[in-house]
C-alpha positions as a printed NumPy array, in Angstrom:
array([[103.306,  88.112, 119.878],
       [107.218,  88.601, 119.549],
       [108.31 ,  92.23 , 118.603],
       [110.539,  92.715, 115.446],
       [114.106,  94.261, 116.338],
       [116.213,  95.548, 113.283],
       [119.9  ,  94.878, 112.731],
       [121.852,  96.336, 110.252],
       [125.018,  95.165, 108.954],
       [127.232,  97.159, 106.164],
       [130.153,  95.124, 104.714],
       [131.264,  93.349, 107.582],
       [130.206,  95.562, 110.292],
       [127.281,  95.169, 112.827],
       [125.786,  98.895, 112.859],
       [123.313,  98.49 , 115.342],
       [120.622,  96.028, 116.452],
       [117.767,  98.641, 117.087],
       [113.948,  99.238, 115.257],
       [114.395, 102.407, 113.122],
       [111.453, 104.495, 113.724],
       [109.247, 105.307, 111.027],
       [109.013, 109.351, 110.047],
       [110.203, 111.451, 107.139],
       [113.39 , 109.978, 105.453],
       [116.704, 112.016, 106.624],
       [118.611, 112.98 , 103.454],
       [122.535, 113.216, 104.348],
       [124.635, 115.897, 103.392],
       [126.992, 115.208, 100.345],
       [129.977, 113.363, 101.407],
       [132.35 , 114.51 ,  98.76 ],
       [131.945, 117.969,  97.39 ],
       [128.337, 118.59 ,  98.089],
       [127.823, 120.084, 101.507],
       [124.919, 121.913,  99.729],
       [123.   , 119.096,  98.389],
       [120.988, 118.852, 101.567],
       [119.541, 122.114, 100.903],
       [118.793, 121.473,  97.04 ],
       [117.772, 117.62 ,  97.31 ],
       [113.843, 118.83 ,  97.16 ],
       [114.397, 119.811,  93.732],
       [115.571, 116.262,  93.37 ],
       [119.341, 117.119,  92.249],
       [122.521, 117.878,  94.248],
       [124.601, 120.85 ,  92.593],
       [122.562, 123.958,  90.865],
       [121.194, 122.224,  88.119],
       [119.464, 118.903,  86.98 ],
       [120.94 , 116.332,  84.487],
       [118.098, 116.332,  82.493],
       [118.277, 118.169,  79.164],
       [115.726, 120.662,  78.23 ],
       [114.427, 120.812,  74.53 ],
       [116.53 , 123.113,  72.115],
       [116.5  , 123.268,  68.403],
       [119.88 , 121.633,  67.066],
       [123.003, 121.985,  64.68 ],
       [124.478, 120.296,  61.435],
       [127.542, 121.062,  62.568],
       [130.283, 122.211,  65.711],
       [129.046, 124.969,  68.347],
       [131.988, 126.832,  68.893],
       [130.526, 129.831,  71.093],
       [127.661, 130.421,  73.296],
       [126.532, 133.591,  75.056],
       [123.162, 134.604,  76.985],
       [121.782, 137.86 ,  77.492],
       [118.221, 138.611,  78.904],
       [116.145, 135.779,  76.839],
       [117.957, 135.073,  74.055],
       [120.776, 132.457,  73.435],
       [123.583, 133.577,  70.459],
       [125.645, 130.111,  69.138],
       [128.294, 130.557,  66.612],
       [130.003, 127.734,  64.986],
       [130.542, 125.699,  62.011],
       [127.018, 125.265,  61.255],
       [125.22 , 125.883,  58.239],
       [121.428, 124.766,  59.192],
       [119.143, 124.553,  62.136],
       [116.613, 122.046,  63.048],
       [114.047, 120.938,  65.715],
       [114.704, 118.688,  68.824],
       [114.395, 115.201,  67.691],
       [114.641, 115.297,  63.948],
       [117.126, 114.389,  62.183],
       [119.623, 116.077,  59.526],
       [117.379, 117.801,  56.836],
       [114.086, 117.364,  58.651],
       [111.945, 120.798,  59.434],
       [115.562, 122.393,  58.992],
       [116.022, 126.026,  58.306],
       [119.23 , 127.76 ,  57.033],
       [121.314, 129.747,  59.93 ],
       [125.273, 129.752,  58.5  ],
       [127.544, 130.355,  61.281],
       [125.197, 132.074,  63.71 ],
       [122.46 , 131.34 ,  65.146],
       [119.893, 133.283,  67.926],
       [117.524, 131.474,  70.055],
       [114.658, 132.303,  72.576],
       [116.314, 131.018,  75.932],
       [112.964, 129.697,  77.294],
       [111.837, 127.927,  74.018],
       [114.948, 126.956,  72.546],
       [113.57 , 128.036,  68.977],
       [115.503, 130.076,  66.385],
       [114.075, 133.919,  66.47 ],
       [114.016, 136.331,  63.448],
       [117.326, 137.686,  64.1  ],
       [119.339, 135.973,  61.905],
       [122.139, 137.685,  60.646],
       [123.719, 136.519,  57.358],
       [127.77 , 135.531,  57.939],
       [129.454, 134.333,  55.362],
       [132.34 , 132.325,  57.271],
       [132.948, 130.557,  60.803],
       [131.983, 132.294,  64.085],
       [134.802, 131.394,  67.14 ],
       [133.916, 133.659,  69.634],
       [130.571, 135.578,  71.151],
       [130.09 , 137.968,  73.508],
       [127.788, 140.309,  75.309],
       [127.34 , 143.729,  76.726],
       [127.213, 143.648,  80.507],
       [123.766, 145.445,  79.711],
       [122.651, 142.728,  76.962],
       [122.32 , 145.509,  74.196],
       [125.211, 144.894,  72.39 ],
       [126.17 , 141.04 ,  70.658],
       [129.663, 140.666,  69.151],
       [130.674, 137.835,  67.076],
       [134.123, 137.003,  65.573],
       [135.646, 134.42 ,  63.545],
       [137.008, 134.052,  60.162],
       [134.305, 136.175,  58.187],
       [134.803, 138.989,  55.968],
       [131.119, 139.799,  55.367],
       [127.829, 140.213,  57.285],
       [124.703, 141.173,  56.389],
       [126.542, 142.253,  52.682],
       [128.611, 144.571,  54.357],
       [132.099, 144.241,  54.809],
       [133.366, 142.969,  58.38 ],
       [136.822, 141.881,  58.806],
       [136.644, 138.855,  61.482],
       [134.316, 141.044,  64.043],
       [131.266, 142.625,  64.275],
       [128.741, 144.384,  66.696],
       [124.635, 143.961,  66.548],
       [121.846, 145.823,  68.637],
       [121.015, 142.788,  70.459],
       [116.902, 144.291,  70.429],
       [116.647, 144.987,  66.421],
       [119.023, 142.64 ,  65.683],
       [120.609, 144.957,  62.927],
       [124.37 , 145.538,  61.982],
       [125.967, 148.378,  63.777],
       [127.051, 151.038,  61.183],
       [130.346, 152.323,  61.653],
       [131.799, 150.001,  64.091],
       [134.041, 147.962,  61.841],
       [137.122, 147.155,  63.065],
       [139.767, 145.592,  60.783],
       [141.212, 142.531,  61.695],
       [143.901, 140.497,  59.746],
       [143.19 , 136.836,  61.263],
       [140.846, 134.915,  63.317],
       [139.473, 136.496,  66.161],
       [138.845, 133.44 ,  68.583],
       [137.956, 135.408,  72.119],
       [136.235, 138.228,  73.157],
       [135.352, 140.327,  76.146],
       [132.904, 143.036,  76.394],
       [132.728, 145.74 ,  79.11 ],
       [130.836, 148.911,  79.794],
       [133.306, 150.948,  77.477],
       [135.835, 148.01 ,  75.676],
       [135.723, 145.173,  73.414],
       [138.649, 142.843,  74.219],
       [139.82 , 140.982,  71.031],
       [142.05 , 137.535,  71.313],
       [142.951, 135.188,  68.787],
       [145.463, 134.199,  65.943],
       [145.693, 137.942,  64.375],
       [148.818, 140.198,  64.147],
       [147.094, 143.624,  62.775],
       [143.992, 145.496,  63.846],
       [143.273, 148.773,  61.74 ],
       [146.938, 148.13 ,  59.837],
       [148.449, 148.433,  63.495],
       [150.594, 145.784,  64.835],
       [148.439, 144.079,  67.89 ],
       [149.717, 140.378,  68.028],
       [146.83 , 138.038,  69.161],
       [145.232, 140.678,  71.665],
       [143.649, 143.866,  70.985],
       [141.333, 146.224,  72.276],
       [138.647, 149.043,  70.568],
       [136.274, 150.93 ,  72.188],
       [132.41 , 149.653,  72.649],
       [130.996, 152.504,  71.381],
       [132.988, 153.436,  67.76 ],
       [135.224, 150.393,  67.484],
       [138.25 , 152.85 ,  67.932],
       [141.58 , 151.019,  68.294],
       [143.228, 151.344,  71.788],
       [146.6  , 151.228,  72.584],
       [146.249, 148.387,  74.664],
       [148.967, 145.821,  73.328],
       [150.271, 143.066,  75.579],
       [151.864, 141.439,  72.662],
       [151.238, 137.364,  72.991],
       [153.397, 134.976,  70.905],
       [150.963, 132.232,  70.17 ],
       [147.3  , 131.979,  69.637],
       [144.616, 133.693,  72.427],
       [141.423, 131.134,  73.332],
       [139.754, 133.051,  76.041],
       [139.425, 136.432,  77.736],
       [137.933, 137.486,  81.34 ],
       [137.581, 140.398,  83.352],
       [138.289, 140.458,  86.81 ],
       [134.887, 141.844,  88.654],
       [136.24 , 145.174,  89.516],
       [137.238, 145.546,  86.088],
       [141.064, 146.57 ,  86.875],
       [142.683, 143.183,  85.221],
       [142.157, 141.257,  82.385],
       [143.07 , 137.448,  82.321],
       [143.847, 135.844,  79.031],
       [144.565, 132.039,  78.235],
       [145.537, 130.556,  74.986],
       [149.021, 128.661,  74.234],
       [151.445, 131.395,  74.359],
       [154.581, 130.851,  76.426],
       [155.483, 134.711,  76.209],
       [153.048, 137.876,  76.953],
       [153.797, 141.406,  77.319],
       [157.754, 140.523,  77.442],
       [157.224, 137.952,  80.146],
       [157.736, 133.868,  79.816],
       [154.511, 133.219,  80.949],
       [152.555, 130.093,  79.414],
       [149.12 , 129.766,  78.423],
       [147.818, 132.018,  81.437],
       [148.249, 135.772,  82.083],
       [146.895, 138.459,  84.174],
       [147.216, 141.982,  82.424],
       [146.618, 145.608,  83.796],
       [143.103, 146.271,  82.004],
       [144.69 , 149.748,  80.675],
       [147.681, 149.356,  80.141],
       [148.335, 146.096,  79.513],
       [151.067, 145.542,  81.794],
       [151.617, 141.655,  82.764],
       [151.008, 141.104,  86.541],
       [152.404, 138.676,  88.643],
       [150.022, 135.466,  88.924],
       [151.866, 132.607,  90.895],
       [149.234, 130.153,  89.667],
       [150.749, 130.129,  85.96 ],
       [153.467, 127.536,  88.178],
       [150.585, 125.049,  88.179],
       [150.546, 124.641,  84.566],
       [153.328, 122.653,  83.228],
       [156.22 , 124.315,  80.732],
       [155.912, 123.553,  77.057],
       [157.921, 120.863,  75.919],
       [158.19 , 117.988,  73.149],
       [156.054, 115.346,  75.079],
       [153.314, 118.333,  76.585],
       [151.827, 121.371,  75.578],
       [148.909, 122.378,  77.799],
       [146.837, 125.329,  77.112],
       [144.244, 127.243,  78.823],
       [140.81 , 126.813,  76.62 ],
       [138.406, 128.704,  78.786],
       [138.1  , 131.173,  81.525],
       [135.687, 132.442,  84.084],
       [135.478, 134.857,  86.903],
       [133.386, 134.362,  89.753],
       [133.378, 137.267,  92.448],
       [137.502, 137.209,  93.637],
       [138.044, 133.84 ,  92.05 ],
       [139.299, 133.141,  88.66 ],
       [139.193, 129.953,  87.196],
       [141.185, 128.57 ,  84.057],
       [140.571, 125.022,  82.02 ],
       [143.687, 123.504,  79.965],
       [143.453, 121.241,  77.175],
       [146.811, 119.451,  77.012],
       [148.688, 117.362,  73.677],
       [151.023, 114.644,  75.037],
       [150.314, 111.503,  76.952],
       [149.488, 112.691,  80.16 ],
       [149.65 , 116.13 ,  79.909],
       [148.051, 118.62 ,  82.265],
       [143.932, 118.638,  80.954],
       [142.784, 119.854,  84.567],
       [141.009, 123.413,  86.357],
       [142.71 , 125.094,  88.163],
       [141.08 , 127.951,  90.887],
       [143.305, 131.341,  91.701],
       [142.741, 134.606,  93.371],
       [141.545, 137.104,  91.249],
       [143.86 , 139.675,  92.719],
       [146.719, 138.44 ,  94.032],
       [147.094, 135.164,  91.158],
       [147.76 , 132.816,  93.904],
       [146.374, 129.336,  93.456],
       [143.584, 128.019,  95.553],
       [142.797, 124.634,  94.103],
       [143.781, 122.641,  91.469],
       [142.278, 119.581,  89.361],
       [144.096, 116.952,  87.654],
       [141.583, 115.449,  85.574],
       [142.874, 113.736,  81.957],
       [141.303, 114.33 ,  79.312],
       [140.92 , 117.921,  77.728],
       [138.663, 120.423,  79.636],
       [137.037, 122.709,  76.398],
       [134.665, 124.586,  78.855],
       [133.943, 125.998,  82.515],
       [131.182, 128.195,  83.459],
       [130.524, 128.97 ,  87.491],
       [126.823, 128.398,  88.669],
       [126.227, 129.559,  92.412],
       [128.968, 127.113,  94.421],
       [129.449, 125.048,  91.288],
       [131.814, 124.939,  88.505],
       [130.733, 122.877,  84.962],
       [132.983, 121.611,  83.237],
       [132.867, 120.466,  79.563],
       [136.096, 118.107,  78.42 ],
       [136.539, 114.613,  77.481],
       [137.446, 113.232,  80.592],
       [138.487, 109.596,  81.17 ],
       [140.704, 109.942,  84.125],
       [140.098, 111.534,  87.377],
       [141.656, 109.213,  89.58 ],
       [144.365, 111.562,  90.643],
       [141.615, 113.592,  92.228],
       [139.496, 110.674,  94.233],
       [137.147, 110.423,  90.977],
       [136.716, 107.832,  88.364],
       [140.153, 105.812,  86.952],
       [140.865, 105.268,  83.442],
       [138.697, 103.093,  81.062],
       [135.187, 104.01 ,  82.913],
       [134.356, 105.489,  79.43 ],
       [134.353, 109.499,  78.378],
       [133.164, 111.967,  80.813],
       [132.15 , 115.075,  78.786],
       [130.001, 116.91 ,  81.5  ],
       [131.053, 117.046,  85.077],
       [130.866, 119.753,  87.953],
       [132.951, 120.789,  90.403],
       [132.438, 122.443,  94.007],
       [134.147, 125.814,  93.241],
       [135.158, 126.206,  96.907],
       [136.842, 122.625,  97.024],
       [137.387, 121.843,  93.668],
       [136.166, 118.472,  94.161],
       [133.799, 116.431,  92.054],
       [130.06 , 116.995,  92.532],
       [127.163, 115.088,  91.526],
       [126.438, 115.719,  88.161],
       [126.884, 113.229,  85.556],
       [124.666, 113.814,  82.251],
       [126.559, 113.161,  79.1  ],
       [127.313, 113.897,  75.499],
       [129.006, 112.146,  72.819],
       [131.984, 112.879,  70.637],
       [130.429, 112.34 ,  67.218],
       [131.379, 115.459,  65.53 ],
       [134.583, 116.838,  63.403],
       [137.017, 117.319,  66.769],
       [135.484, 114.237,  68.563],
       [135.892, 116.441,  72.086],
       [132.071, 116.691,  72.535],
       [130.962, 119.8  ,  74.69 ],
       [133.116, 122.841,  73.229],
       [131.539, 126.449,  75.034],
       [129.259, 127.259,  77.858],
       [126.944, 130.173,  78.606],
       [124.45 , 130.744,  81.108],
       [121.525, 132.71 ,  82.767],
       [122.517, 132.303,  86.616],
       [119.714, 129.216,  86.274],
       [120.522, 127.623,  83.138],
       [123.619, 126.108,  81.382],
       [123.991, 126.102,  77.287],
       [126.394, 123.906,  75.968],
       [127.264, 123.997,  72.205],
       [130.082, 121.305,  71.208],
       [130.482, 118.837,  68.109],
       [128.477, 116.123,  69.931],
       [125.316, 114.376,  68.223],
       [123.589, 112.74 ,  71.514],
       [122.921, 113.764,  74.697],
       [122.146, 111.557,  77.799],
       [121.919, 108.559,  74.709],
       [119.404, 110.977,  72.878],
       [119.909, 112.391,  69.467],
       [120.774, 115.97 ,  69.8  ],
       [123.635, 117.931,  67.539],
       [125.498, 120.828,  68.637],
       [123.18 , 122.306,  71.106],
       [121.742, 121.303,  74.405],
       [120.482, 123.181,  77.454],
       [120.227, 121.924,  81.52 ],
       [118.084, 124.538,  84.025],
       [117.427, 124.182,  87.313],
       [113.452, 123.38 ,  86.936],
       [112.953, 120.958,  89.455],
       [112.486, 117.518,  89.188],
       [116.019, 116.057,  88.041],
       [116.926, 112.583,  87.138],
       [115.6  , 109.645,  89.269],
       [117.471, 107.24 ,  90.816],
       [117.808, 104.055,  88.909],
       [115.242, 101.617,  89.729],
       [116.315,  98.967,  92.736],
       [116.195,  95.04 ,  92.204],
       [114.365,  93.692,  94.902],
       [116.196,  93.162,  98.042],
       [117.995,  89.355,  98.481],
       [115.97 ,  88.081, 101.299],
       [116.346,  85.014, 103.371],
       [115.254,  83.257, 106.943],
       [118.186,  80.553, 107.593],
       [117.699,  81.041, 111.886],
       [114.613,  81.176, 113.845],
       [112.554,  84.522, 114.095],
       [114.902,  86.153, 111.865],
       [115.102,  87.531, 108.044],
       [118.207,  88.87 , 106.736],
       [117.662,  91.344, 103.872],
       [120.549,  92.623, 101.793],
       [120.44 ,  95.982,  99.013],
       [122.834,  97.33 ,  96.932],
       [123.197, 100.894,  96.254],
       [121.972, 102.373,  92.902],
       [123.093, 105.593,  91.125],
       [121.29 , 108.716,  90.272],
       [123.032, 111.463,  87.419],
       [122.712, 114.391,  89.335],
       [122.993, 112.91 ,  93.381],
       [125.795, 110.966,  95.141],
       [123.674, 110.806,  98.534],
       [120.411, 108.721,  98.318],
       [118.05 , 107.632, 100.96 ],
       [117.186, 104.182, 101.079],
       [113.805, 102.896, 102.773],
       [113.389,  99.449, 103.804],
       [109.862,  98.121, 104.224],
       [107.974,  95.063, 105.751],
       [105.037,  95.128, 103.952],
       [103.554,  98.464, 104.272],
       [105.65 ,  99.215, 107.876],
       [108.829, 101.122, 107.026],
       [111.583,  99.478, 109.158],
       [114.737, 101.233, 108.133],
       [115.971, 104.355, 106.749],
       [119.713, 104.791, 105.344],
       [121.545, 107.453, 103.619],
       [124.501, 105.675, 101.247],
       [126.977, 107.384,  98.72 ],
       [127.454, 105.554,  95.551],
       [129.486, 106.201,  92.217],
       [129.283, 104.859,  88.613],
       [133.326, 104.209,  89.346],
       [133.091, 102.099,  92.307],
       [131.172,  99.06 ,  93.474],
       [128.138,  99.142,  94.844],
       [127.955,  99.407,  99.031],
       [125.718,  96.281, 100.14 ],
       [123.803,  96.757, 103.501],
       [122.97 ,  93.733, 104.778],
       [119.719,  93.786, 107.537],
       [118.374,  91.539, 110.149],
       [115.2  ,  91.551, 110.879],
       [114.515,  89.85 , 114.413],
       [112.071,  88.584, 116.712],
       [109.701,  87.462, 114.101],
       [106.945,  84.989, 114.556],
       [107.733,  81.346, 112.928],
       [105.861,  80.27 , 109.556],
       [105.235,  83.652, 108.937],
       [105.068,  84.724, 105.465],
       [106.667,  87.919, 104.852],
       [107.473,  90.531, 101.735],
       [110.072,  93.119, 101.579],
       [110.603,  96.036,  99.669],
       [112.943,  98.985,  99.119],
       [112.607, 102.492,  98.159],
       [115.111, 104.795,  97.35 ],
       [114.93 , 108.516,  97.17 ],
       [116.838, 111.586,  95.978],
       [114.512, 113.954,  98.011],
       [111.955, 114.702,  95.176],
       [111.716, 111.466,  92.779],
       [111.019, 107.89 ,  94.389],
       [111.869, 104.549,  92.844],
       [110.271, 101.55 ,  94.47 ],
       [111.692,  97.628,  93.856],
       [109.946,  94.576,  93.137],
       [109.136,  92.843,  96.603],
       [110.508,  89.989,  97.791],
       [109.245,  87.553, 100.077],
       [110.546,  84.911, 102.557],
       [108.804,  82.383, 104.951],
       [109.996,  82.986, 108.585],
       [111.679,  80.036, 109.852]])
């Protein structure tokens, strides 16, 4: 009897003419951003989170801000009602004007339902989770005067009595530490004292502090260094603390003095043709990440990473399509945007559609294996606007009306629950026997929404005859692998099929039959 020998051709190159022994499939390490994928593959996805959305109640308009504390999720925005997943507007909905609190495990609203009389633009919790602060355009909360900022006891849901700074215009950014609440936005006065778009009050009493960096335009984001010594602010300003720093600044947490931050040079200066503003900030360890949205053709919309002590640039992504939200989880930085061109980073080119949800390696800044998506069906036509995480999940608020092609408005979540998205089912391999005692088999790569590298297993009948790791992207042509199965008995009718695995999910192709020449 003739022994079957396998030869592999990928493109035009002959790889080998040897039989691949059967046994466990080998999962290759991610060739782009994900060296860690080999370790996470048994969960079925290559980054920290699955791309499969989990159920959550939804809203009837945009969610501008999200925060997580313990088993509670706080969301603020322009909405006035919330409803169960899968339901159309008006079906099973309940009133939650501008602010809603949900159970983090179930995604269902809690009985914590403050009455707020105007839009909420920012939400933040204290490090111990005891207090939650909201900022926005409101002037009354639970029937009590509260001028654009208010604090609640997260355990009882009650408004904190006596904590009542008076801010004269929108509070769009908040950061709460163990002793201080930092405010950012469009305001000019706090408690009738001059505070140009930045201020700080005590966590315990709401008393205004001397901290006053004085920005000349709106502040969209505030973050704190891990050691608590430095405050990072982002926005549309061009001067802050008397210095000409555009969009991003590092400040002394006590005095408000501006500290050198060389990474700011990576953001183009404001001009008539380009105004790039920092919309979100994230601190993880000794790194600070800044998310930019630019107005103007080709204006900088990317993400940068800087050293949180020296302020020096570590890496920069230059994808086009305004970035509104970022959140670091493990070695991954998740991004909400309307990215449409990442060709400058080796990613997808323009005219491949909007990629509203993406992930980067926090170490290299390279795109990673996570490609769920939303639409941009709301008021701003952007999509995701805010992120929050409890460490093993990602809550996203925005103006979307669909997630992964399924109706879901304003709010969604992704978790690290094992499973992930399965690879697309492969077509039957192409088979032919043009030469005596040989069969040629060809198959292209397929896509997986939360893996870049997949394992391809080829079978002759029930015998596995080959295993390959292949990397594929939605914006590149599929790689075709061609295999020559040799030393076969002439006249035999054989069948071949392909199985594609992400380490947990397996998709099996239809069978292709051929008669050996």
